[in-house]
PDB file of C-alpha atoms in Angstrom:
ATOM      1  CA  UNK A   1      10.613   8.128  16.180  1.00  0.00           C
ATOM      2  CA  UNK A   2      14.421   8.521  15.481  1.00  0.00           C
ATOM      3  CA  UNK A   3      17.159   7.011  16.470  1.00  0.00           C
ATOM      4  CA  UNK A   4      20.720   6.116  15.010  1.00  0.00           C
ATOM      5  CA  UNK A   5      22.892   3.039  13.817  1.00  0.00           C
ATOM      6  CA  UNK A   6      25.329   1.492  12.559  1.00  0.00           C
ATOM      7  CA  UNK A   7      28.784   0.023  13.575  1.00  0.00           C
ATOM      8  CA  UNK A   8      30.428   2.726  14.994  1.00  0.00           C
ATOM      9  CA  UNK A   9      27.018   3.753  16.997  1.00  0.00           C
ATOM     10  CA  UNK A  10      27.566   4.804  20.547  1.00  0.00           C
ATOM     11  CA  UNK A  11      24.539   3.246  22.644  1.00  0.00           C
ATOM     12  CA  UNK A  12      21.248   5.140  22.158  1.00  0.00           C
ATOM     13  CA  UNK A  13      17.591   5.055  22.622  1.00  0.00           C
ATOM     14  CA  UNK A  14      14.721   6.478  20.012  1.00  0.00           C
ATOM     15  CA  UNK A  15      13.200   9.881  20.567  1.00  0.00           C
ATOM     16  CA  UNK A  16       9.881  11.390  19.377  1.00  0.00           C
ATOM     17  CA  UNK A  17      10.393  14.152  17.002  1.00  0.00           C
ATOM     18  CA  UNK A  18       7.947  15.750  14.387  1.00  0.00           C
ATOM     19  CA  UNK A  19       7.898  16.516  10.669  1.00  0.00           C
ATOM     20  CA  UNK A  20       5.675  19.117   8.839  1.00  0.00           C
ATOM     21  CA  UNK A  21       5.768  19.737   4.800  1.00  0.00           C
ATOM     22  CA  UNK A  22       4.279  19.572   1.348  1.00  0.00           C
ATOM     23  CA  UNK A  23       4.675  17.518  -1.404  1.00  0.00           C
ATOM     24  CA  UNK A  24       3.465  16.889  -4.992  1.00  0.00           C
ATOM     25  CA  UNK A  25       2.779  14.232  -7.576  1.00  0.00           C
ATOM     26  CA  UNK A  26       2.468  13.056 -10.375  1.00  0.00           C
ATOM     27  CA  UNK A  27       0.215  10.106 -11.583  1.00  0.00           C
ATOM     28  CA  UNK A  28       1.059   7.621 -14.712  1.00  0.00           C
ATOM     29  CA  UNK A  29      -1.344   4.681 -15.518  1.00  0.00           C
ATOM     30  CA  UNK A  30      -3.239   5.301 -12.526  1.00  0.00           C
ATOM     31  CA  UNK A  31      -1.418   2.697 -10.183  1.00  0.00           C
ATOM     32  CA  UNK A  32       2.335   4.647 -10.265  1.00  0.00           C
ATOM     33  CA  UNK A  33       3.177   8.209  -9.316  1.00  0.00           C
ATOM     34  CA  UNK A  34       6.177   9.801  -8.878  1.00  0.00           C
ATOM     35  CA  UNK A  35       6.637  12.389  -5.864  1.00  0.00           C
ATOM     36  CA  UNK A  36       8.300  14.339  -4.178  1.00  0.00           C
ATOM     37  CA  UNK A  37       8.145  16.820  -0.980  1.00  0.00           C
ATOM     38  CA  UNK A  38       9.686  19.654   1.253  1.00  0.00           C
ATOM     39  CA  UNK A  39       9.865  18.758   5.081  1.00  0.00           C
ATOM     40  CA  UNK A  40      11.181  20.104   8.310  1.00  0.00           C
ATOM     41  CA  UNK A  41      12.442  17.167  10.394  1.00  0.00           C
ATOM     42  CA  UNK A  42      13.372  16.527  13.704  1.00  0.00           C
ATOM     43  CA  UNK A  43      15.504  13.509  14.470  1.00  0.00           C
ATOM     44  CA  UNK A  44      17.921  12.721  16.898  1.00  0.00           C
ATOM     45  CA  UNK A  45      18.491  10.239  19.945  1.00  0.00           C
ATOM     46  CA  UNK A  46      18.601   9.984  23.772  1.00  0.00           C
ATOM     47  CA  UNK A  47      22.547   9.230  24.064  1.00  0.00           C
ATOM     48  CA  UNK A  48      22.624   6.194  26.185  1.00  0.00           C
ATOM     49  CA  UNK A  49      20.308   4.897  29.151  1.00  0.00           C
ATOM     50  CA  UNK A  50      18.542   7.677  30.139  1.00  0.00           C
ATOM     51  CA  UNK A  51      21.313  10.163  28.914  1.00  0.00           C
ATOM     52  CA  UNK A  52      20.799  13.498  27.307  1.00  0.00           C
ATOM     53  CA  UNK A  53      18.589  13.812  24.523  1.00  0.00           C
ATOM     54  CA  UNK A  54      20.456  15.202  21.003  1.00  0.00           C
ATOM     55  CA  UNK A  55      17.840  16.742  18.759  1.00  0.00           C
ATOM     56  CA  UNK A  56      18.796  17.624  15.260  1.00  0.00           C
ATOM     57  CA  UNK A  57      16.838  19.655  12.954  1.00  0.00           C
ATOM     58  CA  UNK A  58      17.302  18.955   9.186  1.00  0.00           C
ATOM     59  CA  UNK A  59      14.860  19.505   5.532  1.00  0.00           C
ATOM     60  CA  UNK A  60      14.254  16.291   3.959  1.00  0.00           C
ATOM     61  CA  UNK A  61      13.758  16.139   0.205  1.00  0.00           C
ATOM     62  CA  UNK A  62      12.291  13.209  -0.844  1.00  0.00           C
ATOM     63  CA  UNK A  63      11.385  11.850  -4.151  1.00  0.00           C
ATOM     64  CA  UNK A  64       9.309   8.252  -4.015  1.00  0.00           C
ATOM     65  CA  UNK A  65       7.753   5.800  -6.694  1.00  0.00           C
ATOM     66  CA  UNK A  66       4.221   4.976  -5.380  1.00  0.00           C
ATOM     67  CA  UNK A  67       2.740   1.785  -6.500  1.00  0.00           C
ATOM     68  CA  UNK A  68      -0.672   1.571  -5.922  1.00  0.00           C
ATOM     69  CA  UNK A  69      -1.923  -2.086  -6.444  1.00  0.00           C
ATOM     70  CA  UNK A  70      -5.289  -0.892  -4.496  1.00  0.00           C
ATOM     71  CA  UNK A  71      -7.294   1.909  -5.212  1.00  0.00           C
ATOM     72  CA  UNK A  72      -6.920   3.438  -1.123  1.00  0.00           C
ATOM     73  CA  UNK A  73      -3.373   1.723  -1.169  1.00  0.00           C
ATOM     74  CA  UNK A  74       0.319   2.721  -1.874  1.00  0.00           C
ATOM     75  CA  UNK A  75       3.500   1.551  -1.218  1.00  0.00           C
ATOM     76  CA  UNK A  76       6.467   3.816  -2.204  1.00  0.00           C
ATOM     77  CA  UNK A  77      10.149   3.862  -2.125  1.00  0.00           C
ATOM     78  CA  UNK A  78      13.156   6.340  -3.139  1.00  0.00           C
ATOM     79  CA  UNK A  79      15.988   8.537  -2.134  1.00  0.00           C
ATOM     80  CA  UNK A  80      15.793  11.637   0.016  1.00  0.00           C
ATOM     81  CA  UNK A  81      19.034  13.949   0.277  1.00  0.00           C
ATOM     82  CA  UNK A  82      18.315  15.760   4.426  1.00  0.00           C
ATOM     83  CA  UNK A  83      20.283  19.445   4.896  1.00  0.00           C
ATOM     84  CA  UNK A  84      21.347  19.488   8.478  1.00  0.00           C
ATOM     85  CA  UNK A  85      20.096  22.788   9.835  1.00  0.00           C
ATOM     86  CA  UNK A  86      21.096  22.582  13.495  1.00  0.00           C
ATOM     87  CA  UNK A  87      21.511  20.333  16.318  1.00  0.00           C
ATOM     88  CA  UNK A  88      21.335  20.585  20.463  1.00  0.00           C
ATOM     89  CA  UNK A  89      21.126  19.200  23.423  1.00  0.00           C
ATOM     90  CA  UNK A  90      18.023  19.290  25.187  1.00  0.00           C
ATOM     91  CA  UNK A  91      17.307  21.570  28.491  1.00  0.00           C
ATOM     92  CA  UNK A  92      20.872  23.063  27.598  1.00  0.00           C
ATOM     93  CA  UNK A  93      22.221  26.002  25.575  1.00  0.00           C
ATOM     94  CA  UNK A  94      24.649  23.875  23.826  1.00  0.00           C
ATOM     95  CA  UNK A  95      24.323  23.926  20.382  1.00  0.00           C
ATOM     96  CA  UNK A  96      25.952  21.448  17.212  1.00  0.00           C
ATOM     97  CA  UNK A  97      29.073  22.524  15.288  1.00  0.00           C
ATOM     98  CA  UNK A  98      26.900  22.530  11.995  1.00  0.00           C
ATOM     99  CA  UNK A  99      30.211  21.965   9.786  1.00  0.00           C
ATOM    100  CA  UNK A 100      30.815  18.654  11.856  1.00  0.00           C
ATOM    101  CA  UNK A 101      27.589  17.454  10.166  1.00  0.00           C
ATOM    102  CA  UNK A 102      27.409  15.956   6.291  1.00  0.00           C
ATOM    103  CA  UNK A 103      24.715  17.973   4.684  1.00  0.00           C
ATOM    104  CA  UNK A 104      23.221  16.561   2.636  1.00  0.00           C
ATOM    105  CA  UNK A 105      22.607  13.460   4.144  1.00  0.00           C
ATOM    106  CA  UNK A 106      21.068  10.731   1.944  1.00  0.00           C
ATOM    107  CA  UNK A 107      18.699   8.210   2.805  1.00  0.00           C
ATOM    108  CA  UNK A 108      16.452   5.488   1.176  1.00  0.00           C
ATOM    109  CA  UNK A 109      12.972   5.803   2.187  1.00  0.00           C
ATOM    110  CA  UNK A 110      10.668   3.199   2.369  1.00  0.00           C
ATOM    111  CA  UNK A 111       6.980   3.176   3.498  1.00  0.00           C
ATOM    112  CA  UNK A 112       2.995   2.409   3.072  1.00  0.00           C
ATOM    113  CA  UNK A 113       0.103   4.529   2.931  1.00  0.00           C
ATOM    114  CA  UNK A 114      -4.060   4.669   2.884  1.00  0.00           C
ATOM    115  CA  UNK A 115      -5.771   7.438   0.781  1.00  0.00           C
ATOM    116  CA  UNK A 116      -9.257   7.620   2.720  1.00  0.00           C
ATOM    117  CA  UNK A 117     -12.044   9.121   0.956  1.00  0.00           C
ATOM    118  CA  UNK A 118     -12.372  12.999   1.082  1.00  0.00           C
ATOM    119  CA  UNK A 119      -8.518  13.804   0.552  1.00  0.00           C
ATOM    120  CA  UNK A 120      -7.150  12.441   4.210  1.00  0.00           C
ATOM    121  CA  UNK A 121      -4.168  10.358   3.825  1.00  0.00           C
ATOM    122  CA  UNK A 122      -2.240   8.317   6.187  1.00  0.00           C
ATOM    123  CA  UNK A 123       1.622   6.403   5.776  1.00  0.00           C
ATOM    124  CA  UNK A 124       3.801   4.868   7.929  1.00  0.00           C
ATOM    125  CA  UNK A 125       7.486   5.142   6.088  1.00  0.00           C
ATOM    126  CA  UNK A 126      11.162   4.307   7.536  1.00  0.00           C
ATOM    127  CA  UNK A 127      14.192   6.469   6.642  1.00  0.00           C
ATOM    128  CA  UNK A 128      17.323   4.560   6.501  1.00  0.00           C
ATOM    129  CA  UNK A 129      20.383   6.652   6.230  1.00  0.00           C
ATOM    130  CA  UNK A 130      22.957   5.433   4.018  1.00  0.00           C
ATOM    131  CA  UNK A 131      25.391   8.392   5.062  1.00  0.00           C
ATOM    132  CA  UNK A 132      27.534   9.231   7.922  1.00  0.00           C
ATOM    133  CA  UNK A 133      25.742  11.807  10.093  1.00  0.00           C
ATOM    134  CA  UNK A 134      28.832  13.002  11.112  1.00  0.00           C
ATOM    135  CA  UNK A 135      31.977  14.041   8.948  1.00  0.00           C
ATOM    136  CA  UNK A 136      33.914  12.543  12.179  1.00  0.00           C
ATOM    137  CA  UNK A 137      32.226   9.014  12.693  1.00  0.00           C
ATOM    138  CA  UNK A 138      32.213   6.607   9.440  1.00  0.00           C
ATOM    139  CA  UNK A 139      29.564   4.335  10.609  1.00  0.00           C
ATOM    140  CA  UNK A 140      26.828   6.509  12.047  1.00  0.00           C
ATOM    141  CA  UNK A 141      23.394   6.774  10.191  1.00  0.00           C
ATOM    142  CA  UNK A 142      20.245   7.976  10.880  1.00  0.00           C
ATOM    143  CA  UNK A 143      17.478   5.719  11.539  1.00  0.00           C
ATOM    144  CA  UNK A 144      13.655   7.311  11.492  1.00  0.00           C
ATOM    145  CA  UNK A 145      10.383   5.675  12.084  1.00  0.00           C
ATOM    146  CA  UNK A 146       7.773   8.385  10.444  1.00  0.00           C
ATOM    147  CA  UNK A 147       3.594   8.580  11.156  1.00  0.00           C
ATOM    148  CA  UNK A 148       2.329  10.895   8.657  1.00  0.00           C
ATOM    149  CA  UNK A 149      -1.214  12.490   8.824  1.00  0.00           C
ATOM    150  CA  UNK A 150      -1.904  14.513   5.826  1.00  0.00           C
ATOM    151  CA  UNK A 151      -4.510  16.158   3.197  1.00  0.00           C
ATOM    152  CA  UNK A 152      -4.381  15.888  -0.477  1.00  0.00           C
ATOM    153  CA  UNK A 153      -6.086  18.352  -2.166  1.00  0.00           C
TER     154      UNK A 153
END
């Protein structure tokens, strides 16, 4: 669910997007693990009430430090640098101006997660954007709300 903010933030509502990737990790002690992952990410916003929807298409890096204080439970937290791939508008043929867009675009992610038994996992993390997504606006960040479903193998 993505959205942006920030001061300079023209009025906007959240849009559903998806994300789709890999990652890997490394465990140490058995409660901390260092990781990190490929993704392809939609994000974006409906400008306004009801106004068109923006969808931007970026890969997100991330690399986390996951504290598990549970055996089926982790909490993790770290940067992620995003490349801006493309943007649009949707039901149009307009397409974004990539070099209007700062790639990368860094974030600090933040989230939780359940390892069930047999290798499913499940997390619920939050991508604040610490940098302009624009090189024109100063204060205008992405904002993502993520639902992951994956399989560790």
């Amino acid at each position: 669910i993505a959205n942006i903010g920030g001061s300079d933030a023209p009025e906007s509502e959240s849009r559903a997007g998806f994300h789709v990737g890999g990652f890997l990790g490394v465990s140490f002690l058995g409660i901390v693990a260092a990781e990190g992952g490929v993704y392809y990410s939609q994000k974006g916003y409906v400008l306004g009430a009801g106004g068109p929807e923006l969808i931007y298409n970026y890969i997100d890096i991330p690399v986390v430090l996951k504290f598990s204080p549970l055996p089926l439970f982790h909490l993790y937290a770290g940067p992620q640098a995003s490349l801006f791939l493309n943007g649009s508008m949707k039901d149009t043929d307009f397409e974004f101006d990539s070099e209007n867009f700062t790639s990368p675009d860094f974030a600090l992610v933040l989230g939780a997660g359940v390892n069930i038994p047999g290798g499913l996992r499940v997390s619920a993390g939050y991508d604040l954007g610490v940098t302009p997504i624009n090189v024109d606006e100063k204060k205008v960040y992405n904002r993502v709300l993520k639902f992951t479903v994956g399989y560790r193998f």
